[in-house]
Coordinates of C-alpha atoms and ligand atoms in Angstrom, one line a residue:
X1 CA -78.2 72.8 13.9
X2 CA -79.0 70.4 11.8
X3 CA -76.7 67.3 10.9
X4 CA -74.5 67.3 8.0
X5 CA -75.9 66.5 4.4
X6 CA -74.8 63.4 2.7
X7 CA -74.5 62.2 -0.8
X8 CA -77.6 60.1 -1.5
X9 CA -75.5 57.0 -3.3
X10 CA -72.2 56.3 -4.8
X11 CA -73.6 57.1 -8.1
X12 CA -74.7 61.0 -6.8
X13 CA -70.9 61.3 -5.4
X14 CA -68.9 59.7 -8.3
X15 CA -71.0 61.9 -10.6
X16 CA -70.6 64.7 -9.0
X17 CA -66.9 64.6 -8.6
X18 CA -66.8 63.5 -12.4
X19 CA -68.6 66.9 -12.9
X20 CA -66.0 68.6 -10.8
X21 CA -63.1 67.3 -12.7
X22 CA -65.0 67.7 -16.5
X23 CA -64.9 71.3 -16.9
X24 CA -63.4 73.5 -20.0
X25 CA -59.9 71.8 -19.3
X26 CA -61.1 68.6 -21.1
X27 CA -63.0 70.1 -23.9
X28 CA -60.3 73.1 -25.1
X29 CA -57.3 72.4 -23.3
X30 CA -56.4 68.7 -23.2
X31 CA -57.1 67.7 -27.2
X32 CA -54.6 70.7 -28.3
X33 CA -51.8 70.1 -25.8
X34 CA -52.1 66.2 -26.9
X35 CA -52.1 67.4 -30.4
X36 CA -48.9 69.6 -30.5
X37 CA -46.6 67.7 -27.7
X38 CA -46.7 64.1 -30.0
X39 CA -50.2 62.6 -30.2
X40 CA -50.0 59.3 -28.1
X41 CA -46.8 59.2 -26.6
X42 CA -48.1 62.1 -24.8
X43 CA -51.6 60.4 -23.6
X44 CA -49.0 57.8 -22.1
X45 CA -47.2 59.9 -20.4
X46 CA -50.4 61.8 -19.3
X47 CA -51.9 58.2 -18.1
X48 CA -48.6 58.1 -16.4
X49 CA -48.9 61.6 -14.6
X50 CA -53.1 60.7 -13.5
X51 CA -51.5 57.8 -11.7
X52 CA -48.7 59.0 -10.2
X53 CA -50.1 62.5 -9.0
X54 CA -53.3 62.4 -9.7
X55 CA -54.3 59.3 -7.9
X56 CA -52.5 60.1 -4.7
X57 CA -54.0 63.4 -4.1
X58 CA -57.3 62.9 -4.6
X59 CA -57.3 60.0 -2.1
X60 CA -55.8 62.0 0.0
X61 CA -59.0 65.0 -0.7
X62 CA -61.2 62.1 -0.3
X63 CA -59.5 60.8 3.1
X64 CA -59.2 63.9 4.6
X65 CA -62.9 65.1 4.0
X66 CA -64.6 61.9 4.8
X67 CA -62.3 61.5 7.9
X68 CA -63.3 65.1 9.3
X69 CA -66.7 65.3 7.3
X70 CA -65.4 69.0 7.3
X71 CA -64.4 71.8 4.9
X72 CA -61.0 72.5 4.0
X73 CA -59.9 74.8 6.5
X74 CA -62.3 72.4 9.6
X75 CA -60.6 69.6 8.2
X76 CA -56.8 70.8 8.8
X77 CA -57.9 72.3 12.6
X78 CA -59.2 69.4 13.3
X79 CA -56.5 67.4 12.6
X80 CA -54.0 69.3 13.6
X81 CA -55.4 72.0 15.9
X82 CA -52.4 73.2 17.2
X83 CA -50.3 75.0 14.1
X84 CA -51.6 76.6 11.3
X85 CA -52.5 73.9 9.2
X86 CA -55.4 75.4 8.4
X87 CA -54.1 78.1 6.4
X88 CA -53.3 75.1 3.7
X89 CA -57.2 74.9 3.7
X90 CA -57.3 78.6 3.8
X91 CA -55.6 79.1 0.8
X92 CA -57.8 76.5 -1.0
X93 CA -61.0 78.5 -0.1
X94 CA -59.3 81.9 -1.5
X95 CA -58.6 79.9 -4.5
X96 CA -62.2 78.8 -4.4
X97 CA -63.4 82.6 -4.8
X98 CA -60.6 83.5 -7.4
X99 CA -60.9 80.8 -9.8
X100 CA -64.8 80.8 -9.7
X101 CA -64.7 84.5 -10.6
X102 CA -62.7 84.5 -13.4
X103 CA -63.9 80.5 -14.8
X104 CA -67.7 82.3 -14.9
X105 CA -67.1 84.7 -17.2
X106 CA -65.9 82.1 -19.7
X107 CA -68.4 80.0 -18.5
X108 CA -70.5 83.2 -19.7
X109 CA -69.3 83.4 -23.1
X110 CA -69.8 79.8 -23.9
X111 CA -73.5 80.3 -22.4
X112 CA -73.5 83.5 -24.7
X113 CA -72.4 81.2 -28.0
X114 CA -75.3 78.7 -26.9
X115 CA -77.7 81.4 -27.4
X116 CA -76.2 82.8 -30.6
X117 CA -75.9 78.9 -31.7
X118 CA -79.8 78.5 -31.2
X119 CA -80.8 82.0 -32.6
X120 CA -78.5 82.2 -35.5
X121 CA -77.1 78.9 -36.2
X122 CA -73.9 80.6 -37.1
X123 CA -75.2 81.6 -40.3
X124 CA -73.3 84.7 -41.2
X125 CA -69.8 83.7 -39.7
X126 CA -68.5 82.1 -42.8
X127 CA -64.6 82.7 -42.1
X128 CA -62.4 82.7 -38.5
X129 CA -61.9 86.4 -39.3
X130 CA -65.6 87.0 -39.6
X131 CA -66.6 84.8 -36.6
X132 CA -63.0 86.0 -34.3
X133 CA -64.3 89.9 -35.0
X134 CA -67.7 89.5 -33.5
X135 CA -66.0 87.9 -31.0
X136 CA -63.5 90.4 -30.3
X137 CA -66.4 92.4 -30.5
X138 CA -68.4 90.9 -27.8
X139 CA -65.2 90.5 -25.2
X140 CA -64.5 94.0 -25.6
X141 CA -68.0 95.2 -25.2
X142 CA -68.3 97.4 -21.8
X143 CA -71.6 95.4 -21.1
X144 CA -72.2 92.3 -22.8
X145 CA -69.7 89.8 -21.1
X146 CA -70.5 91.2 -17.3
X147 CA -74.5 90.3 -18.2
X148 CA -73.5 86.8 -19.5
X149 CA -70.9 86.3 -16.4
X150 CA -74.1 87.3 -14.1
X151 CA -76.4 85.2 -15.6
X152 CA -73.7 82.3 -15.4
X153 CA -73.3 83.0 -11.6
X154 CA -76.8 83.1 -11.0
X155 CA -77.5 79.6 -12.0
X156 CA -74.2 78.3 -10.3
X157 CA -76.0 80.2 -7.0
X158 CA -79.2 79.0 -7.9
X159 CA -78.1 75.4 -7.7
X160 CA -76.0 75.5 -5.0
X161 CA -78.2 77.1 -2.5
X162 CA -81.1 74.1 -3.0
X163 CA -78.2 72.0 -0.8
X164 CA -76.0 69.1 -1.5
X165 CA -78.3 66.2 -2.8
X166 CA -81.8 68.4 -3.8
X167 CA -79.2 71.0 -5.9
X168 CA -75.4 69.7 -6.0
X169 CA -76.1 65.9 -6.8
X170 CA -79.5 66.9 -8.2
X171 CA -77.9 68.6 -11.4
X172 CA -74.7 65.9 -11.9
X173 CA -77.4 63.2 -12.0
X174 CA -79.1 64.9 -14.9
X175 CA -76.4 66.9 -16.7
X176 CA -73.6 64.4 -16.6
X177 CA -75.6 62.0 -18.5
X178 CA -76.7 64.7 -21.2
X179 CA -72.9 65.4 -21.4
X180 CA -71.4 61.9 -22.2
X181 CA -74.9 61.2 -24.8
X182 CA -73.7 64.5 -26.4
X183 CA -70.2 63.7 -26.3
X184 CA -70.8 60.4 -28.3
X185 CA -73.3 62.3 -31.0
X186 CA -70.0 64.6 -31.5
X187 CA -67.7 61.7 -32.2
X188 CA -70.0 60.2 -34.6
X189 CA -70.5 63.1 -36.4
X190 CA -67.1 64.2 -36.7
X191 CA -65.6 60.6 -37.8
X192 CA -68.4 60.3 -40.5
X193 CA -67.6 64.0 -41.9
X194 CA -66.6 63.7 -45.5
X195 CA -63.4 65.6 -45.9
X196 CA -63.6 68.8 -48.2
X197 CA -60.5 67.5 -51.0
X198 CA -59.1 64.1 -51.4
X199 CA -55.5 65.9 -48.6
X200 CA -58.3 66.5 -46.1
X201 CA -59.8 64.3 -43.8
X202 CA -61.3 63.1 -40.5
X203 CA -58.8 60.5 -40.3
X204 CA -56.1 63.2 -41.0
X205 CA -57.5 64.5 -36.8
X206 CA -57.3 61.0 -35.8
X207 CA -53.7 61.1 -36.8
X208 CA -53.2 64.9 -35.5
X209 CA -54.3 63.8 -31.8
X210 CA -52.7 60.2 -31.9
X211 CA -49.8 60.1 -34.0
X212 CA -46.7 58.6 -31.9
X213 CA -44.0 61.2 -31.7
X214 CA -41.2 60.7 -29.1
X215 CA -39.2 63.4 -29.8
X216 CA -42.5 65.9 -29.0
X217 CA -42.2 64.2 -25.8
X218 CA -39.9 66.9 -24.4
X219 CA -39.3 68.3 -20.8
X220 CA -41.8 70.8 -21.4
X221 CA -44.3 68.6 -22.6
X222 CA -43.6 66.2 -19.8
X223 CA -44.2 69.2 -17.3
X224 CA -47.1 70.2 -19.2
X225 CA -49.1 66.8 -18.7
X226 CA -47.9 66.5 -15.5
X227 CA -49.4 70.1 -14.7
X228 CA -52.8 69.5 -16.3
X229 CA -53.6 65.8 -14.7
X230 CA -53.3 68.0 -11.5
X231 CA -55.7 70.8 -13.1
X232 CA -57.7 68.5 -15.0
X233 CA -59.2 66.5 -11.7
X234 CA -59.8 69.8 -9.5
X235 CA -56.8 68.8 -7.5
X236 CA -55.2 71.1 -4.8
X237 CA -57.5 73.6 -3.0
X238 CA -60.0 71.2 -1.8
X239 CA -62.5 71.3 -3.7
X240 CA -62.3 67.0 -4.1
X241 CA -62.1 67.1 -0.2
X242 CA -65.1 69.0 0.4
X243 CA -67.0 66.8 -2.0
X244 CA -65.5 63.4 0.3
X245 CA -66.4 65.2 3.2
X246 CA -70.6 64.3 2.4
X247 CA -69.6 60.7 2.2
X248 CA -70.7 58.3 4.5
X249 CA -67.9 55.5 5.4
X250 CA -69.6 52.9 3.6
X251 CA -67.6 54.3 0.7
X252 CA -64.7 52.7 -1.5
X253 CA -62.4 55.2 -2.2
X254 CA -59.8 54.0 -4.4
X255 CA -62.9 52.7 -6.6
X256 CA -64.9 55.9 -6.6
X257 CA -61.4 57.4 -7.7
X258 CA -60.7 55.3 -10.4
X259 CA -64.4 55.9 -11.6
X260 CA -63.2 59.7 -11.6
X261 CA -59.9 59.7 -13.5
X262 CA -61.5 57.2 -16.0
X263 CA -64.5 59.7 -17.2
X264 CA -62.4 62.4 -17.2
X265 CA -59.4 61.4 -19.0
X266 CA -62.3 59.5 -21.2
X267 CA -63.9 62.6 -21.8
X268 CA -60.7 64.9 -22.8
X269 CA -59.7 62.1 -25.6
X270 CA -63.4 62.0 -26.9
X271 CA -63.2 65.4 -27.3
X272 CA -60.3 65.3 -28.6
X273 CA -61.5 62.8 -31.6
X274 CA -64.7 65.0 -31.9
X275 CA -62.7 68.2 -32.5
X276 CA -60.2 67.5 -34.5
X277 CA -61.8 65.3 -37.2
X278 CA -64.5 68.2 -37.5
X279 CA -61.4 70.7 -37.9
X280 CA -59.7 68.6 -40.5
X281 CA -62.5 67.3 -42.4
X282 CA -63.7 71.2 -43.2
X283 CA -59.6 71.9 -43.9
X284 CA -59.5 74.1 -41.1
X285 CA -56.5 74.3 -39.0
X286 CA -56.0 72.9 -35.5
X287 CA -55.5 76.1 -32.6
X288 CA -55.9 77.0 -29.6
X289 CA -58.2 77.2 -26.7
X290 CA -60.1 80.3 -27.1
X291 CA -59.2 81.2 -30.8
X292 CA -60.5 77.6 -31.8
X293 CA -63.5 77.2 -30.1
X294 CA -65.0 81.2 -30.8
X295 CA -63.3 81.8 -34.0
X296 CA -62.5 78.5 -35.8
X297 CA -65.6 76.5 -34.3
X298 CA -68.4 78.9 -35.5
X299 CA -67.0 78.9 -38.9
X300 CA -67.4 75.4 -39.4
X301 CA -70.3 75.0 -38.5
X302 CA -71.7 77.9 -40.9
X303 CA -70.1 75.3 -43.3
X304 CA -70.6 71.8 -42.0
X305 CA -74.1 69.6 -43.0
X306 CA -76.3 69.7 -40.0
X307 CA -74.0 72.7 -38.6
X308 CA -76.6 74.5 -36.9
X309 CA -77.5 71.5 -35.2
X310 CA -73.9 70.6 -33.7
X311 CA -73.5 73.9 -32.5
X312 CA -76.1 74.1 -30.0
X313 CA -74.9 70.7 -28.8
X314 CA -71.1 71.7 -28.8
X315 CA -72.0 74.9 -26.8
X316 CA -73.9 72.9 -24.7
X317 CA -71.3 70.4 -23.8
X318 CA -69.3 73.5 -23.0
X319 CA -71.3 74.8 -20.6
X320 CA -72.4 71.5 -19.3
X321 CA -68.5 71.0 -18.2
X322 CA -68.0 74.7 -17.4
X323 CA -71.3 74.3 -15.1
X324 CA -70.6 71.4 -13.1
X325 CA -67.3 72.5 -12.5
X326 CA -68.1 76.0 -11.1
X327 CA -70.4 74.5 -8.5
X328 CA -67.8 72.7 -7.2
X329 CA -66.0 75.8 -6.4
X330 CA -69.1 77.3 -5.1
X331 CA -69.2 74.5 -2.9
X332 CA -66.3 74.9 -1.2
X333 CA -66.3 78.5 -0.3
X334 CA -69.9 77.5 0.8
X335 CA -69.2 74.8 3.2
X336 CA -66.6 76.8 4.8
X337 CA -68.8 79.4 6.2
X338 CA -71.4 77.0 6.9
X339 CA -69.0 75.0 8.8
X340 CA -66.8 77.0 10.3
X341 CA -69.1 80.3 10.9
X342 CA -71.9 78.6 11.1
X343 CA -73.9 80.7 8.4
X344 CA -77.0 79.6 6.8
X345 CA -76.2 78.1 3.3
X346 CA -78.9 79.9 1.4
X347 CA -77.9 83.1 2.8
X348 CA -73.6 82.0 2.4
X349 CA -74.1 81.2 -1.3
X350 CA -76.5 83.9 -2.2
X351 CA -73.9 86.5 -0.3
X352 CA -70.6 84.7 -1.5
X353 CA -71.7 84.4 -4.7
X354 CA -72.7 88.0 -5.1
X355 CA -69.4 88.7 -3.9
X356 CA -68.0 86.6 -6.5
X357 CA -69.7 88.3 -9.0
X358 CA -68.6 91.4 -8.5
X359 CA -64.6 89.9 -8.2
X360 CA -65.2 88.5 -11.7
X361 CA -66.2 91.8 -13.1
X362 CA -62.8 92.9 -13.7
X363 CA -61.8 89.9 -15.6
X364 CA -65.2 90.1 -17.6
X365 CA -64.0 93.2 -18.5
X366 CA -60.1 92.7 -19.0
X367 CA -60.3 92.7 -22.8
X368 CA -61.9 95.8 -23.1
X369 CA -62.5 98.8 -21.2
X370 CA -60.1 97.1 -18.4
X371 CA -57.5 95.9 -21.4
X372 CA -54.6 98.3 -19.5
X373 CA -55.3 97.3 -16.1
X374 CA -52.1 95.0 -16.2
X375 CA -50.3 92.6 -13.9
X376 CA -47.0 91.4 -14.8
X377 CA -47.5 91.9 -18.0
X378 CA -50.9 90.5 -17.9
X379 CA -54.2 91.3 -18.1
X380 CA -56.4 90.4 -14.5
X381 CA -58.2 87.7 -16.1
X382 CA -54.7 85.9 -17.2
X383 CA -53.0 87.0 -14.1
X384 CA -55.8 85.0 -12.0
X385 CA -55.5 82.4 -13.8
X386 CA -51.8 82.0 -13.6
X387 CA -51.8 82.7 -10.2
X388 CA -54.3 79.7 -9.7
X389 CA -53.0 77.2 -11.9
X390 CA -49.5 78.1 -11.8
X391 CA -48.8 78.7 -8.0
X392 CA -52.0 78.0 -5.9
X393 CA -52.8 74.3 -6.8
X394 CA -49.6 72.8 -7.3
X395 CA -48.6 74.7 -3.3
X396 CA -51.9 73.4 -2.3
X397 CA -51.4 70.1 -3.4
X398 CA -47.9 69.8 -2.2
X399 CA -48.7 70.8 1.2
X400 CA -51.5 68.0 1.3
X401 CA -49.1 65.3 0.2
X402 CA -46.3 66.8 2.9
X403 CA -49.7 67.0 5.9
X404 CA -50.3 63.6 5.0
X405 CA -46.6 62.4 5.4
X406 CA -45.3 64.1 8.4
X407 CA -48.3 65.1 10.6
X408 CA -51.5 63.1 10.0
X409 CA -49.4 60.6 9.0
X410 CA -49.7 57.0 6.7
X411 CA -51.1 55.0 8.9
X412 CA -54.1 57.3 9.9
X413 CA -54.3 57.8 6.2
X414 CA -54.6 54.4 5.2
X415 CA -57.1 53.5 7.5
X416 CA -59.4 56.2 6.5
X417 CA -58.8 54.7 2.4
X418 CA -59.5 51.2 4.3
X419 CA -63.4 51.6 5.5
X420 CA -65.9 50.8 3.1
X421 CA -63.3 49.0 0.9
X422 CA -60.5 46.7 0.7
X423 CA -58.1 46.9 3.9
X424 CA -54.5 48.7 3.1
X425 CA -53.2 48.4 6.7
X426 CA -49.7 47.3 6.5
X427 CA -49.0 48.8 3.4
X428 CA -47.1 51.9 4.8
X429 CA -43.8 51.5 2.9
X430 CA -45.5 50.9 -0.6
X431 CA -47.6 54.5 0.2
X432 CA -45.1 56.3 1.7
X433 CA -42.9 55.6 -1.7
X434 CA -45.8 56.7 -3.7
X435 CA -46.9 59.9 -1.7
X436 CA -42.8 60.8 -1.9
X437 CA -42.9 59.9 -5.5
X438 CA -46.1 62.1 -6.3
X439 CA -44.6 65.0 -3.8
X440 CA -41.4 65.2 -5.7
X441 CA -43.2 65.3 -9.6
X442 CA -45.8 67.5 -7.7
X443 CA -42.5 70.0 -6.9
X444 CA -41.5 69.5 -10.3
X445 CA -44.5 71.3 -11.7
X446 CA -44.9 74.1 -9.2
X447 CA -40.9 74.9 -9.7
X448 CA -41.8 74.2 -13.7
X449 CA -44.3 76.9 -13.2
X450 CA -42.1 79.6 -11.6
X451 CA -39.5 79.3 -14.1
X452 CA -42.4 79.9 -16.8
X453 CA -42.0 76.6 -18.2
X454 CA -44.8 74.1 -19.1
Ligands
LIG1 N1 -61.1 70.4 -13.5 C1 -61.5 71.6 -14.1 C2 -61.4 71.5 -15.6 O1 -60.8 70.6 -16.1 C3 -60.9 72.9 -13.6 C4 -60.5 72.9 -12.2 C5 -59.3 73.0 -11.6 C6 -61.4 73.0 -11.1 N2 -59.4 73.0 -10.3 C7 -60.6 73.0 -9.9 C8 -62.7 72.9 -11.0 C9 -61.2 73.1 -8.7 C10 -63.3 73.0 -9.8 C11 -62.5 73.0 -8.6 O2 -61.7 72.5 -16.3

């Protein structure tokens, strides 16, 4: 057998776990919560939650994968060989397969809105309701979002399959840049719109996203940021582990982490500024999530000067962050049965990710012909995705934290965040404090998330 790969540089790894934690959550999902739970006092408390939660477990991913140089489930044996551990890495992998299946089909539709974007420039959708029917249109369609899904999972295979450096650090290294260059052409663009009457205005977005609003600041919204710096940094099945796991020990952790969290939390807020003063310069009005990027976003830019032009690039972004975040997940399930039973990778991802496919059809087709196929009062693609975010992560992460505490323990820990960087031996108290600290705001969430708040 041949000897584990590694990441080529710091710059291959920090990029590619940058990739990981960019995905859809920055571009859709960040800018609105900041928007409606009060502007800046929210990004505070957000920067609050990266550090507090955020930090801690992905030290702890990057500890325990460099430390084994295993996957998930390897990682837990090894440490821990007599009780089942592993099944905290088990649990990561099955959230590997679920959340890939159902994030490539919306990976598909913003790869389907890329083409329409270079085709048709948006041309004809000159209101939400026009552009939100043809969506509707296209989501419901027995075929349409299955092909798109497909073609989405072919490229994540594709990649994947050419190994860690020659496919997964390959692409970062080339798409990451793309996405921060586009990312920047967006802001610019959407700060020097004109607004469309003397009440509407770019500036009017800056003040939507920033404005400082304690009182927003409720429970809720406290849970909600708290939730979403866990979500937003691929946090809790793994998948940050797997990635430290093809580092060599001439590594700096806590650096290569700060890196991370900085570009990603970067990334959500420019988004945030490129979004919102588009929406408010055209006199749109600020949404949500799906509704505003396939119903609001192709209207303005059948409206906006060089429209046709933004909306390649916007789609493009989207499926940059959608891309890069899927092959992490691909990555994990991959390394698994590589490591642990000892399959070929070529043959792993080209037969996981064929079954992966096939898992996501039922959410490719859960707002049409599948639209009564219902879980909880959900449809599958929502119920997989609550059961991910909601239950799955937050349990995963937990049960790192609590591994970390009570069986591998804060010494062994430190010393593995010590090599290749500045030594925190002797520091036990200060990280046990912190690792209690992020376990109990990391129950907060998962409880949060049971009782359907946040
Ligand atoms: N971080 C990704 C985003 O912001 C989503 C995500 C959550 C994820 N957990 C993950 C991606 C695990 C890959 C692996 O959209």
């Amino acid at each position: 057998m041949r000897g584990r790969e590694h990441w080529s540089s710091t710059v291959g790894f920090v990029l590619a776990a940058a990739g990981s934690a960019i995905g859809l959550g920055n571009v859709w999902k960040f800018p609105y919560i900041t928007g409606v739970y009060g502007g800046s006092a929210f990004v505070l408390w957000y920067l609050i939650s990266v550090i507090v939660i955020g930090l801690p477990v992905i030290l702890i991913e990057f500890a325990l994968g460099r430390h084994t140089q295993l996957n998930p489930v390897g990682a837990f044996r090894r440490l821990a060989p007599e009780k089942p551990y592993w099944l905290i890495g088990a649990m990561g992998v099955m959230a590997g397969f679920i959340i890939l299946s159902y994030y490539s089909v919306v990976a598909g539709w913003t790869l389907n809105y890329l083409f329409k974007a270079v085709i048709t420039g948006f041309k004809e959708y000159h209101s939400p309701q026009v552009a939100g029917e043809a969506f509707k249109a296209y989501i419901t369609h027995p075929v349409k979002p299955v092909v798109t899904h497909l073609i989405f999972m072919l490229l994540v295979i594709l990649i994947v399959a050419r190994g860690v450096r020659m496919g997964v650090e390959w692409i970062n290294r080339i798409l990451m840049p793309v996405m921060f260059f586009i990312i920047l052409i967006l802001v610019v663009r959407g700060l020097t719109l004109k607004g469309v009457s003397p009440e509407r205005s770019a500036f009017q977005g800056l003040q939507f996203l920033f404005h400082f609003d304690l009182r927003q600041l409720n429970g809720r919204a406290m849970l909600t940021a708290l939730g979403h710096a866990f979500f937003t940094l691929s946090l809790g099945m793994g998948a940050m582990l797997t990635y430290g796991s093809y580092l060599h020990e001439k590594e700096n952790l806590l650096k290569s982490a700060l890196w991370i969290a900085v570009a990603d939390t970067l990334v959500a807020l420019l988004s945030g500024v490129a979004i919102f003063t588009t929406v408010f310069a055209l006199g749109f009005e600020p949404n949500k999530g799906v509704g505003l990027i396939f119903n609001v976003f192709p209207a303005i830019f059948s409206q906006m000067p060089s429209g046709e032009v933004v909306a390649v690039l916007f789609f493009l972004l989207l499926l940059i962050a959608a891309l890069t975040s899927a092959i992490s997940l691909m990555e994990v399930v991959t390394a698994y049965f590589v490591d642990e039973r000892g399959w070929e990778r070529k043959k792993t991802v080209w037969v996981w990710g064929t079954v992966i496919f096939l898992l996501g059809i039922p959410s490719s087709l859960s707002s049409g012909v599948l639209a009564n196929l219902q879980f909880l009062g959900m449809n599958i693609f929502d119920f997989l995705d609550y059961l991910s975010f909601k239950y799955l992560l937050p349990l995963g992460g937990l049960l790192m934290v609590l591994f970390t505490l009570k069986r591998w323990k804060i010494a062994s820990f430190l010393q593995e965040l010590s090599r290749g960087g500045p030594n925190w031996s002797g520091k036990e108290k200060i990280f046990t404090a912190l690792l209690v600290l992020s376990a109990i705001f990391v129950t907060a969430t998962f409880v949060a998330g049971i009782w359907g708040i946040g």
